[in-house]
Each structure stands twice: as structure tokens, then as C-alpha cells.
JSON list of C-alpha atoms in Angstrom, two decimals:
[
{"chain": "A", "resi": 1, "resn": "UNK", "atom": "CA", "xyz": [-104.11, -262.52, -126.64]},
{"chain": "A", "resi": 2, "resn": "UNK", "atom": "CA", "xyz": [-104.61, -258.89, -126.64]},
{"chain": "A", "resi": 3, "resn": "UNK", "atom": "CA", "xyz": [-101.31, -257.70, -125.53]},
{"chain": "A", "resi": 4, "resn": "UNK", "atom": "CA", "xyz": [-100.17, -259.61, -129.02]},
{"chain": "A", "resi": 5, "resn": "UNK", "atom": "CA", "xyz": [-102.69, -258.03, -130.71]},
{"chain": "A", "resi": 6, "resn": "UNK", "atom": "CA", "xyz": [-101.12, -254.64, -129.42]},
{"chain": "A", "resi": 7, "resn": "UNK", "atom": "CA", "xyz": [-97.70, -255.56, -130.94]},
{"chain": "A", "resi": 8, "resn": "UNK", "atom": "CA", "xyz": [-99.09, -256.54, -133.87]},
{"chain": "A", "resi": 9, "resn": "UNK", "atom": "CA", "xyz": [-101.17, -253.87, -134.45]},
{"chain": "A", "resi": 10, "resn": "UNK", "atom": "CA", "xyz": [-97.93, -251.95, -133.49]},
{"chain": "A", "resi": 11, "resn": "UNK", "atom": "CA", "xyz": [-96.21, -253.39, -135.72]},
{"chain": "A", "resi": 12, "resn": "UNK", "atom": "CA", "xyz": [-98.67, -253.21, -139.44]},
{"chain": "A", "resi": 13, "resn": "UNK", "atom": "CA", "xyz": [-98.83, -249.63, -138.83]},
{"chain": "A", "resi": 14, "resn": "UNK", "atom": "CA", "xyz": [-94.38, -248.93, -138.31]},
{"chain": "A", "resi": 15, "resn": "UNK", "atom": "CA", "xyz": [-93.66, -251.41, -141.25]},
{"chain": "A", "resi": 16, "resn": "UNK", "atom": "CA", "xyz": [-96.44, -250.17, -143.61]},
{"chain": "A", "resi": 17, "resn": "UNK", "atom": "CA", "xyz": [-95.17, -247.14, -146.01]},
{"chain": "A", "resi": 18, "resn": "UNK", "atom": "CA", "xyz": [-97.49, -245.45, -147.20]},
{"chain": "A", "resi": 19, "resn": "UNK", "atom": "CA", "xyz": [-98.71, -245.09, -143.62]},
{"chain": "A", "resi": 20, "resn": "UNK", "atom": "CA", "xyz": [-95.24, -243.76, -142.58]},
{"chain": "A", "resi": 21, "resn": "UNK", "atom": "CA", "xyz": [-94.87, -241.64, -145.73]},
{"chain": "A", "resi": 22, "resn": "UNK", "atom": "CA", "xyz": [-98.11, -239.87, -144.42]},
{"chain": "A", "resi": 23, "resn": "UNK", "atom": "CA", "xyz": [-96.97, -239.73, -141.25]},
{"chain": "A", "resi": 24, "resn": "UNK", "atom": "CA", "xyz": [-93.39, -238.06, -141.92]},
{"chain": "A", "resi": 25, "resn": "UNK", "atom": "CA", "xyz": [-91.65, -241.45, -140.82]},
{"chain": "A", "resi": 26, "resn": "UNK", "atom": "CA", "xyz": [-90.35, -242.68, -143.59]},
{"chain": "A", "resi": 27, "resn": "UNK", "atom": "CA", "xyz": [-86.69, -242.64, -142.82]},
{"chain": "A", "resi": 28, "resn": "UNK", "atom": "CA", "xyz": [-87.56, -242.65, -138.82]},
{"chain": "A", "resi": 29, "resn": "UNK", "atom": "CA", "xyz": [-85.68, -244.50, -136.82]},
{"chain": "A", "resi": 30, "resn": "UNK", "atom": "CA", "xyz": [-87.29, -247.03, -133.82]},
{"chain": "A", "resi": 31, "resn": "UNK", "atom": "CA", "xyz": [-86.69, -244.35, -131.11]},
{"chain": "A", "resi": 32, "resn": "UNK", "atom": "CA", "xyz": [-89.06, -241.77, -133.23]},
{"chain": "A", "resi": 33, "resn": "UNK", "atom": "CA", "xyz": [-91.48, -244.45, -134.63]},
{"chain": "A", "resi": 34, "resn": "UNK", "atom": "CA", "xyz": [-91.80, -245.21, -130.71]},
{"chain": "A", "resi": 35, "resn": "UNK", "atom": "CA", "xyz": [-92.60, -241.90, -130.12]},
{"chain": "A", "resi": 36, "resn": "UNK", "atom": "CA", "xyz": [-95.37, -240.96, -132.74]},
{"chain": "A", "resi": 37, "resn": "UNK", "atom": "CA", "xyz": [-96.71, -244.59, -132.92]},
{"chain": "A", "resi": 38, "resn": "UNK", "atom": "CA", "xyz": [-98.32, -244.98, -129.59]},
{"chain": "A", "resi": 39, "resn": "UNK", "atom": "CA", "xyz": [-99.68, -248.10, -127.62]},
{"chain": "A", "resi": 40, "resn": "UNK", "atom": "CA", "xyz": [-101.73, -245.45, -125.18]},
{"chain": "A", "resi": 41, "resn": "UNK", "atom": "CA", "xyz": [-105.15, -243.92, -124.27]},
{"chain": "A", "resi": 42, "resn": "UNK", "atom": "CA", "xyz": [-103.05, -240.58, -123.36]},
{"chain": "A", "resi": 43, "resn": "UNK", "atom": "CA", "xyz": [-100.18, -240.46, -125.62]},
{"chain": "A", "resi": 44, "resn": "UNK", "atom": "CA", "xyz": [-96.83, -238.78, -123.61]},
{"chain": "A", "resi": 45, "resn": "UNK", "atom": "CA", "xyz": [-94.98, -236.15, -125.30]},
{"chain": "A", "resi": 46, "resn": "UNK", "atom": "CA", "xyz": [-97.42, -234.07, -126.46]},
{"chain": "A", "resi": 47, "resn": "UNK", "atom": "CA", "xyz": [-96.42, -231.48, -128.78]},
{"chain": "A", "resi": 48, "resn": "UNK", "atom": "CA", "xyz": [-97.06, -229.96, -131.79]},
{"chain": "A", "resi": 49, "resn": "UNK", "atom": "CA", "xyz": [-94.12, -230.54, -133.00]},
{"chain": "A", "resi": 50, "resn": "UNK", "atom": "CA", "xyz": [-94.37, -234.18, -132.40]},
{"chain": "A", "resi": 51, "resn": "UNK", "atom": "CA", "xyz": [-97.32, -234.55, -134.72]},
{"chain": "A", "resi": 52, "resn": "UNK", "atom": "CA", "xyz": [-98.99, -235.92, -136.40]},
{"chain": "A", "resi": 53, "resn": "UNK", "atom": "CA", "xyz": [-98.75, -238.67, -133.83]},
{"chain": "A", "resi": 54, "resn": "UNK", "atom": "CA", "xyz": [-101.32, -241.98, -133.26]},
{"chain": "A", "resi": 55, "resn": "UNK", "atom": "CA", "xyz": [-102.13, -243.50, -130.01]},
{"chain": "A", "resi": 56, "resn": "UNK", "atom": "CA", "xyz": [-104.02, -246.99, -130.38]},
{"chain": "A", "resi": 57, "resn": "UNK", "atom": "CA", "xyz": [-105.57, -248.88, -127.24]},
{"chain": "A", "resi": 58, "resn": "UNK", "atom": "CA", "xyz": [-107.90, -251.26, -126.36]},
{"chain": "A", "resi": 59, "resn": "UNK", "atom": "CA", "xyz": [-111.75, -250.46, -124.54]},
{"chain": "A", "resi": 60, "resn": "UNK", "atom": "CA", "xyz": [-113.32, -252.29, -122.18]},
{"chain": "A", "resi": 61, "resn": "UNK", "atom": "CA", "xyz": [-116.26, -253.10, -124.13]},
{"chain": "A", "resi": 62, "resn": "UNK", "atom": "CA", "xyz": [-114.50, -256.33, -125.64]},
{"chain": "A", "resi": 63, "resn": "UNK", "atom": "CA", "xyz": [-114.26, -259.55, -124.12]},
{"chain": "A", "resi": 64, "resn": "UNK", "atom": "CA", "xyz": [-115.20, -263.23, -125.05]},
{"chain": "A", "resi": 65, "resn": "UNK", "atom": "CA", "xyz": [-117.74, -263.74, -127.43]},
{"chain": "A", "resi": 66, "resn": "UNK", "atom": "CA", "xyz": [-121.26, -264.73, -125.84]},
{"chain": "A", "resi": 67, "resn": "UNK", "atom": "CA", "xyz": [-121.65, -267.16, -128.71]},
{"chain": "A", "resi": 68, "resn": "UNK", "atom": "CA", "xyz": [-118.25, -268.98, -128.40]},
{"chain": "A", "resi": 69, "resn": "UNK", "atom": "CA", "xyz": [-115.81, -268.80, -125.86]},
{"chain": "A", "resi": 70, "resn": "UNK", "atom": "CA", "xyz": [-113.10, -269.32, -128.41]},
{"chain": "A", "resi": 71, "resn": "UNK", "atom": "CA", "xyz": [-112.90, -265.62, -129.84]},
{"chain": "A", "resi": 72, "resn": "UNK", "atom": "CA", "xyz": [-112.16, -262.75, -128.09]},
{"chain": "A", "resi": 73, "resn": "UNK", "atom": "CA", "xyz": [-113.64, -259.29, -129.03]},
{"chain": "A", "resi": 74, "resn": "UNK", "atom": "CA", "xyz": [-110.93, -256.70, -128.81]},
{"chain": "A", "resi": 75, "resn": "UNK", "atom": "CA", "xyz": [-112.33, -253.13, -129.69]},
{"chain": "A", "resi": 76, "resn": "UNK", "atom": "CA", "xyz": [-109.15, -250.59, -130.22]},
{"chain": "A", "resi": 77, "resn": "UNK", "atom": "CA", "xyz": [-109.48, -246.77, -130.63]},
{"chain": "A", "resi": 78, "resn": "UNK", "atom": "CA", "xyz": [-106.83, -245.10, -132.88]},
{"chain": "A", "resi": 79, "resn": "UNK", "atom": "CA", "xyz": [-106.58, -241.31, -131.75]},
{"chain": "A", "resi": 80, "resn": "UNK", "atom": "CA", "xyz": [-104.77, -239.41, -134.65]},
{"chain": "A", "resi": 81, "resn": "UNK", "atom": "CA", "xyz": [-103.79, -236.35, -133.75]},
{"chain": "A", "resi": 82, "resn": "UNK", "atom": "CA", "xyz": [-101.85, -233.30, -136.11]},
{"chain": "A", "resi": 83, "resn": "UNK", "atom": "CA", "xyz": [-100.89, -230.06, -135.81]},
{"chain": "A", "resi": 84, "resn": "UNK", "atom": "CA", "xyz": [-104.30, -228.37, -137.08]},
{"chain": "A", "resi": 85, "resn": "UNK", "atom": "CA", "xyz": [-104.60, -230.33, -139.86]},
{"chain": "A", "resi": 86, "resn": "UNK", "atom": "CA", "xyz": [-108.02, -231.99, -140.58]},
{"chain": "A", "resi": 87, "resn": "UNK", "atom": "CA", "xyz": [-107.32, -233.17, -143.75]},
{"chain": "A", "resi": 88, "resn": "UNK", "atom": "CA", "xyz": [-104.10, -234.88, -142.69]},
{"chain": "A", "resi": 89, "resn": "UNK", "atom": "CA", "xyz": [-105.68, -236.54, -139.33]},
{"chain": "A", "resi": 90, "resn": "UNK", "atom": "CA", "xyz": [-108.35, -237.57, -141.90]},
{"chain": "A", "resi": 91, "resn": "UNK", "atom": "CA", "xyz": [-106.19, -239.11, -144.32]},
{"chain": "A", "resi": 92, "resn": "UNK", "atom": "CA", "xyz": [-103.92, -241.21, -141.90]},
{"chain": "A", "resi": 93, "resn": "UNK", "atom": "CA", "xyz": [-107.56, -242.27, -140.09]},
{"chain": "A", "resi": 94, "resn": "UNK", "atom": "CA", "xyz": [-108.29, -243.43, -143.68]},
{"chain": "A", "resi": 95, "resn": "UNK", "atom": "CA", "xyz": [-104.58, -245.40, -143.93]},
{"chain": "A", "resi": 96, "resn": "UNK", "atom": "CA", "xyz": [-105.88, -247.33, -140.70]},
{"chain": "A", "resi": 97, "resn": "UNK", "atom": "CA", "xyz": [-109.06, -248.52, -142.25]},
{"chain": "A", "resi": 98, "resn": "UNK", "atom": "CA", "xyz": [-107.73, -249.91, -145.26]},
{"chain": "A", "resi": 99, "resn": "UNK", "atom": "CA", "xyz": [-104.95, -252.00, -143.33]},
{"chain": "A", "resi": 100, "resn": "UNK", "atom": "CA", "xyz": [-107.38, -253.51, -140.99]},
{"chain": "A", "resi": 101, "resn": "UNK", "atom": "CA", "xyz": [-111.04, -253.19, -141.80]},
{"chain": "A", "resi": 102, "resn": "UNK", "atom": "CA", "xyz": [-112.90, -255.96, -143.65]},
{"chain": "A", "resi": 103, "resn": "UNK", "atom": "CA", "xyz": [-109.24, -257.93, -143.55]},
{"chain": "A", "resi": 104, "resn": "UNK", "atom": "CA", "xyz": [-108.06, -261.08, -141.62]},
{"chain": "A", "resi": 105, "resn": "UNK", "atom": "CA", "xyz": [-104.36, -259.60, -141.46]},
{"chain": "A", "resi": 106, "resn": "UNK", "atom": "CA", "xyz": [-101.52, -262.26, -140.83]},
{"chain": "A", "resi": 107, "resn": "UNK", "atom": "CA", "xyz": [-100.09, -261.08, -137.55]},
{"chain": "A", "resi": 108, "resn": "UNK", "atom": "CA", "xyz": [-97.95, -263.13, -135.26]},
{"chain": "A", "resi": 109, "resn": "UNK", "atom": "CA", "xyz": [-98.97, -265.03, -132.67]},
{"chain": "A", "resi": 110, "resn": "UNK", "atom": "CA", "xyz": [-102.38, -263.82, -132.93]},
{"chain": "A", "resi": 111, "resn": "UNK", "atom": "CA", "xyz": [-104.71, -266.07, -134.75]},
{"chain": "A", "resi": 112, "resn": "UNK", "atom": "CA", "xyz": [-107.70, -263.65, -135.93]},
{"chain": "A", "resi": 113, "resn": "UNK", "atom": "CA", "xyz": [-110.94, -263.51, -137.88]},
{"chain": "A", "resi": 114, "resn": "UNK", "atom": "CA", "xyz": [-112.14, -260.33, -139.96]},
{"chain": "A", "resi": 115, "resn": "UNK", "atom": "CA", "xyz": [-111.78, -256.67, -138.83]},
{"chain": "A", "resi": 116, "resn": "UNK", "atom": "CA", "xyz": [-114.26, -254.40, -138.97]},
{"chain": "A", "resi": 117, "resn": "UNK", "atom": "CA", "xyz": [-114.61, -250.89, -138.75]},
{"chain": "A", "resi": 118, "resn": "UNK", "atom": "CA", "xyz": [-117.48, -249.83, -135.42]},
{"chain": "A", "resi": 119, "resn": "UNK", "atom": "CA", "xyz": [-116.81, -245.98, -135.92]},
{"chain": "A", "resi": 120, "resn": "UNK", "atom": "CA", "xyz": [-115.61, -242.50, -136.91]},
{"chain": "A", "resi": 121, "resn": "UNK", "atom": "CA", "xyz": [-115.65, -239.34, -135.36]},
{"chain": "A", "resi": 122, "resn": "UNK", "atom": "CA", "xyz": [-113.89, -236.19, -134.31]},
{"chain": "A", "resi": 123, "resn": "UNK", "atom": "CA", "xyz": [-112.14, -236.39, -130.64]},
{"chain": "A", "resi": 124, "resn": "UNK", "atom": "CA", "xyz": [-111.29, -233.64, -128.66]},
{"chain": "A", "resi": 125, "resn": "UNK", "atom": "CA", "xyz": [-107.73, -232.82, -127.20]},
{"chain": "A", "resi": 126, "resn": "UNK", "atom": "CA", "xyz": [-106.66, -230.40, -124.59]},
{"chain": "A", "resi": 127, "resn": "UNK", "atom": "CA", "xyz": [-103.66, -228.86, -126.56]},
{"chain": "A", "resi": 128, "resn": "UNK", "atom": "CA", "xyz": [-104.60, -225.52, -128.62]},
{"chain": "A", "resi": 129, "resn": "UNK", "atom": "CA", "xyz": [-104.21, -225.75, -132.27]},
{"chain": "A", "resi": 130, "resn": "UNK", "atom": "CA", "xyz": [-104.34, -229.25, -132.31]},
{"chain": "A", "resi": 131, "resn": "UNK", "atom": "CA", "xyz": [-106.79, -231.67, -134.45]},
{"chain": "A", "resi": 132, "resn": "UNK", "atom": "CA", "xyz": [-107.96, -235.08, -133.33]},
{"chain": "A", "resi": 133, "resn": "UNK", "atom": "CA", "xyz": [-109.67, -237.92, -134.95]},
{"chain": "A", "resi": 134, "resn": "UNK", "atom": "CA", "xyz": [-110.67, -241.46, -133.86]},
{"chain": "A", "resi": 135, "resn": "UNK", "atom": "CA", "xyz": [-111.38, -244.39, -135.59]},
{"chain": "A", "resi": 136, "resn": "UNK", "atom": "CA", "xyz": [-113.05, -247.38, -133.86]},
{"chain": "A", "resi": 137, "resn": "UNK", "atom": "CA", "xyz": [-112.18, -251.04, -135.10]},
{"chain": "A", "resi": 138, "resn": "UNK", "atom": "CA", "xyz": [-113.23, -254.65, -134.07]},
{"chain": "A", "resi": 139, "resn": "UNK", "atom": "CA", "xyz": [-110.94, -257.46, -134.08]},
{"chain": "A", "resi": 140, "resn": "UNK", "atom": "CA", "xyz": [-112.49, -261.14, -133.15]},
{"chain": "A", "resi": 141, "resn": "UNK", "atom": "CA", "xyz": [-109.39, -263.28, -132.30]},
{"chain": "A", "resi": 142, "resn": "UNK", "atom": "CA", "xyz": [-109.38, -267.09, -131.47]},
{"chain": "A", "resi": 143, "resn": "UNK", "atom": "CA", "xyz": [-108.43, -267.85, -127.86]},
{"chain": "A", "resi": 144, "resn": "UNK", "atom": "CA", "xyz": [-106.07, -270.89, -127.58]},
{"chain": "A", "resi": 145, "resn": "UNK", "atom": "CA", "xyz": [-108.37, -273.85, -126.58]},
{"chain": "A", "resi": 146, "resn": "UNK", "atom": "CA", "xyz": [-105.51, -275.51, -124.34]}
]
């Protein structure tokens, strides 16, 4: 269920171009996209010359749905961090919410129900000159009833 959701998530954001023209990738091979396109809380590798760069992961504040035990409630942060650029951080973070927020995106293997944005805000990070911000996003996925 949620390690799908990972890949899939993984996936929307390395096949989707203008998220990867913002992001320098365009022409990146795997091995880069792997490396600036992050499945992490704390990202390796990192640089400032490795930016801008996105870690995604999933908080422990989901879980199965009080209501009905057939949809999980995965909450993901998506750090984006750049080389001192707010404007860039902010316009990737923006990239995010259109893919997923208020969508039921067609992923694989992962049968899920709208996505909703829970929050924005500035994050701090422990390398000098460098920007991050996070953006907080719901998914409600249907657990497999067999």
C-alpha cells in the first residue's frame, strides 16, 4: 500500500516535464533523477551543487481511516530544497500541487481516492545558503479487502 504509493509518487514526479524542466532534469539520466528525486526524510548527498533536489516521505500521522477500514490515510511531506533560491523552491512546491492536489491520479498498483493539499510552509536545513520548502499532501488509498 504505501510503499506503492512511494513508487508511484516517485514515479509522476521523474516522468512529468515540466517538473523536470524546473528542476534541471530534463535530459537526466536514472542515476541523477535518483539522486535529486528522493524517497527520504534526510535526503543523502547534500550539496549545493546537487540542487535543487526533493525528498518526499511519508508521516506517521496516517493510518486507516476511523470511518472505514478500507482506505488508508497516507500523509507525505515533499522537502524542496535549492541553492538560495526562494522563488525556485517555491515554484517546484507549486509543480507538486498541481500533479497531486484535488486529483485521483492513475498510479499503479495503488487504487486511490482524491489528494489534497494539508499544508505549506518554509523548512529549515542545516546547510548555509540553502532554501527549503515543504508541502504537505493527503492521499486516501483503498486497502485490498482480501
Amino acid at each position: 500500500m504505501t510503499t506503492n504509493l512511494y513508487s508511484e509518487i516517485h514515479r509522476v514526479l521523474r516522468t512529468d516535464k515540466p517538473f523536470l524542466d524546473l528542476m534541471g532534469l530534463a535530459d537526466a539520466k536514472p542515476a541523477v533523477l535518483g539522486k535529486r528525486i528522493q524517497k527520504r526524510a534526510q535526503p543523502t548527498g547534500l550539496a549545493l551543487e546537487g540542487m535543487p533536489l526533493v525528498s518526499f516521505y511519508a508521516i506517521p500521522r496516517g493510518g486507516a481511516d476511523l470511518n472505514n477500514y478500507l482506505v488508508y490515510n497516507a500523509i507525505f511531506m515533499f522537502d524542496v530544497y535549492t541553492n538560495d533560491d526562494v522563488s525556485l523552491a517555491l515554484d517546484i512546491s507549486d509543480r507538486i500541487v498541481e500533479l497531486f492536489h484535488g486529483e485521483i491520479n492513475r498510479f499503479i498498483g495503488v487504487e486511490n481516492f482524491e489528494t489534497r493539499l494539508m499544508a505549506q510552509h518554509e523548512s529549515t536545513t542545516d546547510l548555509q545558503d540553502s532554501y527549503c520548502f515543504t508541502t504537505t499532501l493527503h492521499f486516501a488509498i483503498t486497502l485490498d479487502d482480501e
